[in-house]
Amino acid sequence: MKNTLLQIFRKRHACHLFQPDRPLPPEDLDFILEAGRLSPSSFGLEQWRFVVLTDPRHKRAFQDACFGQPQVGSASAVVVILARLAELDPDSAYVRRLMAREYPEGEALEGALKNYRGFHAATDIPAWSGAQCHIAAANMMTAAAGVGIDSCAVGGFVPAEVHRLLEIDPRQCLPVLILPLGYCAQPPGEKQRLPREEVVEYR
Ligand SMILES: Cc1cc2nc3c(=O)[nH]c(=O)nc-3n(C[C@H](O)[C@H](O)[C@H](O)COP(=O)(O)O)c2cc1C
């Protein structure tokens, strides 16, 4: 298991051009999305939403919104990862519903909501919500690599264009990351990482 995971982490790379017209097996796409859905999140609030695009016209439009990056238009599927915003309001039905899964109705739930209200007031909510989405994205990229599917995290896009293309209200959701998936058209370059001693310290 350890070696398998290490191989997957070493194999995953940012693919900058995919083989076009090669669909993903639906069960593999489901598996990747499931890895995102099962990700951990702060307060268990599952801050993400995933919009899956497979229509070539949609993918091309998103490529334009991503400064023309060709991995977006050539991908077999593109997952747009959105961070919830308005639903994270402490008074929302969404927060109550999700917190009620963990805390019994009554004093326990009201206490948890009060605690969350304090946190919400003191926190940069778009940044915090977006951070949870990055965890889901990482899990999806690892899952994809595990079933032989390449990916590329794309943070270079025009948020207003994504709102327009998806017809979403900017107060509702923040686009965080665009995740093209498919089969890379080019072999990966050598993995470049800092040596362990520059990254890890024991105290
Ligand atoms: C949050 C995030 C945003 C990124 N945005 C882009 C992007 O817009 N375009 C791109 O080509 N690569 C993008 N990347 C990929 C990185 O450039 C790449 O992961 C990094 O250079 C390490 O290479 P590797 O993933 O092949 O190991 C992004 C990666 C992350 C984590």
PDB file of C-alpha atoms and ligand atoms in Angstrom:
ATOM      1  CA  MET A   1       0.000   0.000   0.000  1.00  0.00           C
ATOM      2  CA  LYS A   2       2.774   2.444   1.013  1.00  0.00           C
ATOM      3  CA  ASN A   3       4.721   1.816  -2.196  1.00  0.00           C
ATOM      4  CA  THR A   4       1.594   1.984  -4.322  1.00  0.00           C
ATOM      5  CA  LEU A   5       0.698   5.374  -2.870  1.00  0.00           C
ATOM      6  CA  LEU A   6       4.245   6.668  -3.300  1.00  0.00           C
ATOM      7  CA  GLN A   7       4.221   5.547  -6.944  1.00  0.00           C
ATOM      8  CA  ILE A   8       0.948   7.404  -7.477  1.00  0.00           C
ATOM      9  CA  PHE A   9       2.301  10.597  -5.880  1.00  0.00           C
ATOM     10  CA  ARG A  10       5.423  10.337  -8.060  1.00  0.00           C
ATOM     11  CA  LYS A  11       3.443   9.613 -11.208  1.00  0.00           C
ATOM     12  CA  ARG A  12       0.927  12.454 -10.877  1.00  0.00           C
ATOM     13  CA  HIS A  13       2.068  15.496 -12.759  1.00  0.00           C
ATOM     14  CA  ALA A  14       0.563  18.621 -14.237  1.00  0.00           C
ATOM     15  CA  CYS A  15      -0.447  17.702 -17.791  1.00  0.00           C
ATOM     16  CA  HIS A  16      -0.410  20.670 -20.150  1.00  0.00           C
ATOM     17  CA  LEU A  17      -2.029  18.992 -23.181  1.00  0.00           C
ATOM     18  CA  PHE A  18      -4.399  16.033 -23.329  1.00  0.00           C
ATOM     19  CA  GLN A  19      -5.194  13.574 -26.112  1.00  0.00           C
ATOM     20  CA  PRO A  20      -8.442  15.006 -27.451  1.00  0.00           C
ATOM     21  CA  ASP A  21     -11.576  12.965 -28.137  1.00  0.00           C
ATOM     22  CA  ARG A  22     -10.699  10.222 -25.654  1.00  0.00           C
ATOM     23  CA  PRO A  23     -13.565   9.868 -23.191  1.00  0.00           C
ATOM     24  CA  LEU A  24     -13.009   8.813 -19.589  1.00  0.00           C
ATOM     25  CA  PRO A  25     -14.589   5.562 -18.415  1.00  0.00           C
ATOM     26  CA  PRO A  26     -17.662   6.821 -16.498  1.00  0.00           C
ATOM     27  CA  GLU A  27     -16.799   4.637 -13.490  1.00  0.00           C
ATOM     28  CA  ASP A  28     -13.354   6.286 -13.294  1.00  0.00           C
ATOM     29  CA  LEU A  29     -14.868   9.774 -13.420  1.00  0.00           C
ATOM     30  CA  ASP A  30     -17.294   8.725 -10.661  1.00  0.00           C
ATOM     31  CA  PHE A  31     -14.371   7.387  -8.623  1.00  0.00           C
ATOM     32  CA  ILE A  32     -12.475  10.686  -8.946  1.00  0.00           C
ATOM     33  CA  LEU A  33     -15.539  12.718  -7.932  1.00  0.00           C
ATOM     34  CA  GLU A  34     -16.112  10.361  -4.997  1.00  0.00           C
ATOM     35  CA  ALA A  35     -12.557  11.040  -3.792  1.00  0.00           C
ATOM     36  CA  GLY A  36     -13.474  14.740  -3.769  1.00  0.00           C
ATOM     37  CA  ARG A  37     -16.811  14.187  -2.055  1.00  0.00           C
ATOM     38  CA  LEU A  38     -15.255  12.095   0.726  1.00  0.00           C
ATOM     39  CA  SER A  39     -12.597  14.697   1.537  1.00  0.00           C
ATOM     40  CA  PRO A  40     -12.279  16.184   5.022  1.00  0.00           C
ATOM     41  CA  SER A  41     -13.502  19.747   5.595  1.00  0.00           C
ATOM     42  CA  SER A  42     -13.432  22.355   8.353  1.00  0.00           C
ATOM     43  CA  PHE A  43     -16.536  21.993  10.600  1.00  0.00           C
ATOM     44  CA  GLY A  44     -17.568  19.157   8.224  1.00  0.00           C
ATOM     45  CA  LEU A  45     -19.260  21.769   6.050  1.00  0.00           C
ATOM     46  CA  GLU A  46     -18.248  20.260   2.671  1.00  0.00           C
ATOM     47  CA  GLN A  47     -17.614  23.727   1.258  1.00  0.00           C
ATOM     48  CA  TRP A  48     -17.151  22.453  -2.328  1.00  0.00           C
ATOM     49  CA  ARG A  49     -19.363  21.980  -5.343  1.00  0.00           C
ATOM     50  CA  PHE A  50     -18.172  20.201  -8.489  1.00  0.00           C
ATOM     51  CA  VAL A  51     -19.448  21.101 -11.959  1.00  0.00           C
ATOM     52  CA  VAL A  52     -18.420  18.537 -14.594  1.00  0.00           C
ATOM     53  CA  LEU A  53     -18.060  19.622 -18.225  1.00  0.00           C
ATOM     54  CA  THR A  54     -17.672  17.197 -21.120  1.00  0.00           C
ATOM     55  CA  ASP A  55     -19.263  19.143 -23.996  1.00  0.00           C
ATOM     56  CA  PRO A  56     -16.456  20.341 -26.332  1.00  0.00           C
ATOM     57  CA  ARG A  57     -18.090  23.785 -26.682  1.00  0.00           C
ATOM     58  CA  HIS A  58     -18.127  24.237 -22.903  1.00  0.00           C
ATOM     59  CA  LYS A  59     -14.524  23.076 -22.614  1.00  0.00           C
ATOM     60  CA  ARG A  60     -13.443  25.540 -25.322  1.00  0.00           C
ATOM     61  CA  ALA A  61     -15.271  28.379 -23.584  1.00  0.00           C
ATOM     62  CA  PHE A  62     -13.526  27.477 -20.339  1.00  0.00           C
ATOM     63  CA  GLN A  63     -10.171  27.353 -22.103  1.00  0.00           C
ATOM     64  CA  ASP A  64     -10.768  30.983 -23.117  1.00  0.00           C
ATOM     65  CA  ALA A  65     -11.639  31.809 -19.486  1.00  0.00           C
ATOM     66  CA  CYS A  66      -8.311  30.183 -18.478  1.00  0.00           C
ATOM     67  CA  PHE A  67      -6.154  32.497 -20.617  1.00  0.00           C
ATOM     68  CA  GLY A  68      -6.217  29.968 -23.493  1.00  0.00           C
ATOM     69  CA  GLN A  69      -4.513  27.160 -21.540  1.00  0.00           C
ATOM     70  CA  PRO A  70      -4.790  24.172 -23.930  1.00  0.00           C
ATOM     71  CA  GLN A  71      -5.091  21.522 -21.218  1.00  0.00           C
ATOM     72  CA  VAL A  72      -8.591  22.823 -20.544  1.00  0.00           C
ATOM     73  CA  GLY A  73      -9.964  22.531 -24.080  1.00  0.00           C
ATOM     74  CA  SER A  74      -8.216  19.216 -24.831  1.00  0.00           C
ATOM     75  CA  ALA A  75      -9.244  17.427 -21.612  1.00  0.00           C
ATOM     76  CA  SER A  76     -11.747  14.574 -21.661  1.00  0.00           C
ATOM     77  CA  ALA A  77     -13.624  16.161 -18.756  1.00  0.00           C
ATOM     78  CA  VAL A  78     -13.188  19.388 -16.813  1.00  0.00           C
ATOM     79  CA  VAL A  79     -14.244  19.664 -13.181  1.00  0.00           C
ATOM     80  CA  VAL A  80     -14.908  23.215 -12.036  1.00  0.00           C
ATOM     81  CA  ILE A  81     -14.480  23.378  -8.276  1.00  0.00           C
ATOM     82  CA  LEU A  82     -16.626  26.016  -6.601  1.00  0.00           C
ATOM     83  CA  ALA A  83     -16.444  27.143  -2.986  1.00  0.00           C
ATOM     84  CA  ARG A  84     -19.763  27.759  -1.261  1.00  0.00           C
ATOM     85  CA  LEU A  85     -20.101  31.255   0.178  1.00  0.00           C
ATOM     86  CA  ALA A  86     -23.657  32.323   1.084  1.00  0.00           C
ATOM     87  CA  GLU A  87     -24.581  28.851   2.311  1.00  0.00           C
ATOM     88  CA  LEU A  88     -21.848  29.111   4.930  1.00  0.00           C
ATOM     89  CA  ASP A  89     -23.723  31.881   6.717  1.00  0.00           C
ATOM     90  CA  PRO A  90     -24.343  30.721  10.331  1.00  0.00           C
ATOM     91  CA  ASP A  91     -28.090  31.283   9.862  1.00  0.00           C
ATOM     92  CA  SER A  92     -28.367  29.241   6.683  1.00  0.00           C
ATOM     93  CA  ALA A  93     -30.432  26.093   6.416  1.00  0.00           C
ATOM     94  CA  TYR A  94     -27.330  24.450   4.894  1.00  0.00           C
ATOM     95  CA  VAL A  95     -25.152  25.006   7.979  1.00  0.00           C
ATOM     96  CA  ARG A  96     -27.919  23.837  10.316  1.00  0.00           C
ATOM     97  CA  ARG A  97     -28.556  20.696   8.239  1.00  0.00           C
ATOM     98  CA  LEU A  98     -24.895  19.707   8.086  1.00  0.00           C
ATOM     99  CA  MET A  99     -24.182  20.480  11.731  1.00  0.00           C
ATOM    100  CA  ALA A 100     -27.297  18.544  12.791  1.00  0.00           C
ATOM    101  CA  ARG A 101     -25.608  15.422  11.421  1.00  0.00           C
ATOM    102  CA  GLU A 102     -23.042  15.676  14.209  1.00  0.00           C
ATOM    103  CA  TYR A 103     -24.845  17.471  17.044  1.00  0.00           C
ATOM    104  CA  PRO A 104     -28.258  16.422  18.358  1.00  0.00           C
ATOM    105  CA  GLU A 105     -31.062  19.017  17.959  1.00  0.00           C
ATOM    106  CA  GLY A 106     -31.381  21.244  21.036  1.00  0.00           C
ATOM    107  CA  GLU A 107     -28.678  22.578  23.286  1.00  0.00           C
ATOM    108  CA  ALA A 108     -25.810  20.717  21.597  1.00  0.00           C
ATOM    109  CA  LEU A 109     -26.704  21.956  18.118  1.00  0.00           C
ATOM    110  CA  GLU A 110     -27.400  25.526  19.298  1.00  0.00           C
ATOM    111  CA  GLY A 111     -24.016  25.547  21.105  1.00  0.00           C
ATOM    112  CA  ALA A 112     -22.202  24.337  17.988  1.00  0.00           C
ATOM    113  CA  LEU A 113     -23.949  26.970  15.863  1.00  0.00           C
ATOM    114  CA  LYS A 114     -22.983  29.694  18.364  1.00  0.00           C
ATOM    115  CA  ASN A 115     -19.371  28.535  18.237  1.00  0.00           C
ATOM    116  CA  TYR A 116     -19.493  28.551  14.433  1.00  0.00           C
ATOM    117  CA  ARG A 117     -21.043  32.044  14.422  1.00  0.00           C
ATOM    118  CA  GLY A 118     -17.992  33.384  16.307  1.00  0.00           C
ATOM    119  CA  PHE A 119     -15.630  31.612  13.926  1.00  0.00           C
ATOM    120  CA  HIS A 120     -17.509  32.890  10.873  1.00  0.00           C
ATOM    121  CA  ALA A 121     -17.353  36.515  12.077  1.00  0.00           C
ATOM    122  CA  ALA A 122     -13.590  36.295  12.604  1.00  0.00           C
ATOM    123  CA  THR A 123     -12.693  34.462   9.393  1.00  0.00           C
ATOM    124  CA  ASP A 124     -12.009  35.354   5.767  1.00  0.00           C
ATOM    125  CA  ILE A 125     -14.778  33.086   4.501  1.00  0.00           C
ATOM    126  CA  PRO A 126     -13.873  32.981   0.774  1.00  0.00           C
ATOM    127  CA  ALA A 127     -10.245  32.067   1.619  1.00  0.00           C
ATOM    128  CA  TRP A 128     -11.330  29.485   4.190  1.00  0.00           C
ATOM    129  CA  SER A 129     -13.963  27.951   1.924  1.00  0.00           C
ATOM    130  CA  GLY A 130     -11.501  27.868  -0.971  1.00  0.00           C
ATOM    131  CA  ALA A 131      -8.885  26.131   1.177  1.00  0.00           C
ATOM    132  CA  GLN A 132     -11.262  23.197   1.754  1.00  0.00           C
ATOM    133  CA  CYS A 133     -11.776  22.945  -2.007  1.00  0.00           C
ATOM    134  CA  HIS A 134      -8.037  22.573  -2.524  1.00  0.00           C
ATOM    135  CA  ILE A 135      -8.066  19.531  -0.224  1.00  0.00           C
ATOM    136  CA  ALA A 136     -10.796  17.959  -2.354  1.00  0.00           C
ATOM    137  CA  ALA A 137      -8.858  18.849  -5.513  1.00  0.00           C
ATOM    138  CA  ALA A 138      -5.690  17.176  -4.199  1.00  0.00           C
ATOM    139  CA  ASN A 139      -7.615  14.015  -3.388  1.00  0.00           C
ATOM    140  CA  MET A 140      -9.199  14.014  -6.852  1.00  0.00           C
ATOM    141  CA  MET A 141      -5.817  14.407  -8.565  1.00  0.00           C
ATOM    142  CA  THR A 142      -4.351  11.539  -6.518  1.00  0.00           C
ATOM    143  CA  ALA A 143      -7.381   9.345  -7.229  1.00  0.00           C
ATOM    144  CA  ALA A 144      -7.136  10.157 -10.937  1.00  0.00           C
ATOM    145  CA  ALA A 145      -3.448   9.219 -11.042  1.00  0.00           C
ATOM    146  CA  GLY A 146      -4.327   5.977  -9.242  1.00  0.00           C
ATOM    147  CA  VAL A 147      -6.567   4.900 -12.122  1.00  0.00           C
ATOM    148  CA  GLY A 148      -4.181   6.094 -14.845  1.00  0.00           C
ATOM    149  CA  ILE A 149      -5.880   9.430 -15.530  1.00  0.00           C
ATOM    150  CA  ASP A 150      -3.842  12.592 -15.839  1.00  0.00           C
ATOM    151  CA  SER A 151      -4.862  15.994 -14.517  1.00  0.00           C
ATOM    152  CA  CYS A 152      -3.712  19.563 -14.097  1.00  0.00           C
ATOM    153  CA  ALA A 153      -4.755  21.922 -11.330  1.00  0.00           C
ATOM    154  CA  VAL A 154      -5.594  25.202 -13.078  1.00  0.00           C
ATOM    155  CA  GLY A 155      -5.790  28.285 -10.893  1.00  0.00           C
ATOM    156  CA  GLY A 156      -5.147  30.665 -13.775  1.00  0.00           C
ATOM    157  CA  PHE A 157      -8.618  31.802 -14.846  1.00  0.00           C
ATOM    158  CA  VAL A 158     -10.812  34.880 -14.840  1.00  0.00           C
ATOM    159  CA  PRO A 159     -13.348  34.372 -12.020  1.00  0.00           C
ATOM    160  CA  ALA A 160     -15.935  36.717 -13.569  1.00  0.00           C
ATOM    161  CA  GLU A 161     -15.828  34.654 -16.777  1.00  0.00           C
ATOM    162  CA  VAL A 162     -16.431  31.449 -14.824  1.00  0.00           C
ATOM    163  CA  HIS A 163     -19.412  33.046 -13.073  1.00  0.00           C
ATOM    164  CA  ARG A 164     -20.780  34.148 -16.435  1.00  0.00           C
ATOM    165  CA  LEU A 165     -20.292  30.773 -18.154  1.00  0.00           C
ATOM    166  CA  LEU A 166     -21.880  28.834 -15.289  1.00  0.00           C
ATOM    167  CA  GLU A 167     -24.553  31.491 -14.716  1.00  0.00           C
ATOM    168  CA  ILE A 168     -23.836  31.579 -10.995  1.00  0.00           C
ATOM    169  CA  ASP A 169     -24.269  34.483  -8.636  1.00  0.00           C
ATOM    170  CA  PRO A 170     -20.831  35.544  -7.280  1.00  0.00           C
ATOM    171  CA  ARG A 171     -22.383  35.867  -3.834  1.00  0.00           C
ATOM    172  CA  GLN A 172     -23.256  32.167  -3.877  1.00  0.00           C
ATOM    173  CA  CYS A 173     -20.025  30.556  -5.029  1.00  0.00           C
ATOM    174  CA  LEU A 174     -16.393  31.369  -5.666  1.00  0.00           C
ATOM    175  CA  PRO A 175     -14.588  29.471  -8.452  1.00  0.00           C
ATOM    176  CA  VAL A 176     -11.448  28.059  -6.841  1.00  0.00           C
ATOM    177  CA  LEU A 177      -9.833  25.633  -9.238  1.00  0.00           C
ATOM    178  CA  ILE A 178     -10.428  24.147 -12.655  1.00  0.00           C
ATOM    179  CA  LEU A 179      -9.408  20.516 -12.969  1.00  0.00           C
ATOM    180  CA  PRO A 180      -8.992  19.142 -16.492  1.00  0.00           C
ATOM    181  CA  LEU A 181      -8.817  15.323 -16.591  1.00  0.00           C
ATOM    182  CA  GLY A 182      -7.798  12.971 -19.382  1.00  0.00           C
ATOM    183  CA  TYR A 183      -4.879  11.186 -20.968  1.00  0.00           C
ATOM    184  CA  CYS A 184      -1.782  13.308 -21.409  1.00  0.00           C
ATOM    185  CA  ALA A 185      -0.543  13.849 -24.963  1.00  0.00           C
ATOM    186  CA  GLN A 186       3.045  14.372 -23.811  1.00  0.00           C
ATOM    187  CA  PRO A 187       5.346  12.340 -21.541  1.00  0.00           C
ATOM    188  CA  PRO A 188       5.879  13.976 -18.131  1.00  0.00           C
ATOM    189  CA  GLY A 189       9.093  15.853 -17.414  1.00  0.00           C
ATOM    190  CA  GLU A 190      11.298  14.952 -14.486  1.00  0.00           C
ATOM    191  CA  LYS A 191       9.667  15.627 -11.102  1.00  0.00           C
ATOM    192  CA  GLN A 192      11.187  18.750  -9.547  1.00  0.00           C
ATOM    193  CA  ARG A 193      10.968  19.019  -5.781  1.00  0.00           C
ATOM    194  CA  LEU A 194      13.107  20.568  -3.056  1.00  0.00           C
ATOM    195  CA  PRO A 195      15.161  18.045  -1.090  1.00  0.00           C
ATOM    196  CA  ARG A 196      13.500  16.766   2.079  1.00  0.00           C
ATOM    197  CA  GLU A 197      15.897  18.642   4.395  1.00  0.00           C
ATOM    198  CA  GLU A 198      14.739  21.980   2.966  1.00  0.00           C
ATOM    199  CA  VAL A 199      11.110  21.134   3.626  1.00  0.00           C
ATOM    200  CA  VAL A 200      10.967  19.012   6.775  1.00  0.00           C
ATOM    201  CA  GLU A 201      12.347  19.824  10.190  1.00  0.00           C
ATOM    202  CA  TYR A 202      12.106  17.865  13.395  1.00  0.00           C
ATOM    203  CA  ARG A 203      12.135  19.741  16.683  1.00  0.00           C
TER     204      ARG A 203
HETATM  205  C1  LIG B   1      -3.478  25.742  -6.941  1.00  0.00           C
HETATM  206  C2  LIG B   1      -2.731  25.410  -8.194  1.00  0.00           C
HETATM  207  C3  LIG B   1      -2.923  26.179  -9.319  1.00  0.00           C
HETATM  208  C4  LIG B   1      -2.266  25.843 -10.504  1.00  0.00           C
HETATM  209  N1  LIG B   1      -2.535  26.560 -11.649  1.00  0.00           N
HETATM  210  C5  LIG B   1      -1.964  26.170 -12.812  1.00  0.00           C
HETATM  211  C6  LIG B   1      -2.313  26.810 -14.016  1.00  0.00           C
HETATM  212  O1  LIG B   1      -3.131  27.729 -14.064  1.00  0.00           O
HETATM  213  N2  LIG B   1      -1.721  26.377 -15.161  1.00  0.00           N
HETATM  214  C7  LIG B   1      -0.822  25.335 -15.177  1.00  0.00           C
HETATM  215  O2  LIG B   1      -0.329  24.975 -16.253  1.00  0.00           O
HETATM  216  N3  LIG B   1      -0.473  24.699 -14.034  1.00  0.00           N
HETATM  217  C8  LIG B   1      -1.034  25.081 -12.866  1.00  0.00           C
HETATM  218  N4  LIG B   1      -0.718  24.409 -11.704  1.00  0.00           N
HETATM  219  C9  LIG B   1       0.215  23.260 -11.773  1.00  0.00           C
HETATM  220  C10 LIG B   1       1.578  23.565 -11.154  1.00  0.00           C
HETATM  221  O3  LIG B   1       2.290  24.443 -11.988  1.00  0.00           O
HETATM  222  C11 LIG B   1       2.317  22.231 -10.940  1.00  0.00           C
HETATM  223  O4  LIG B   1       1.561  21.415 -10.083  1.00  0.00           O
HETATM  224  C12 LIG B   1       3.705  22.457 -10.340  1.00  0.00           C
HETATM  225  O5  LIG B   1       4.539  23.125 -11.247  1.00  0.00           O
HETATM  226  C13 LIG B   1       4.374  21.141  -9.936  1.00  0.00           C
HETATM  227  O6  LIG B   1       4.456  20.258 -11.041  1.00  0.00           O
HETATM  228  P1  LIG B   1       3.794  18.805 -10.999  1.00  0.00           P
HETATM  229  O7  LIG B   1       2.359  18.966 -10.608  1.00  0.00           O
HETATM  230  O8  LIG B   1       3.947  18.298 -12.418  1.00  0.00           O
HETATM  231  O9  LIG B   1       4.545  17.952 -10.010  1.00  0.00           O
HETATM  232  C14 LIG B   1      -1.355  24.747 -10.526  1.00  0.00           C
HETATM  233  C15 LIG B   1      -1.165  23.983  -9.355  1.00  0.00           C
HETATM  234  C16 LIG B   1      -1.843  24.300  -8.218  1.00  0.00           C
HETATM  235  C17 LIG B   1      -1.642  23.424  -6.996  1.00  0.00           C
END
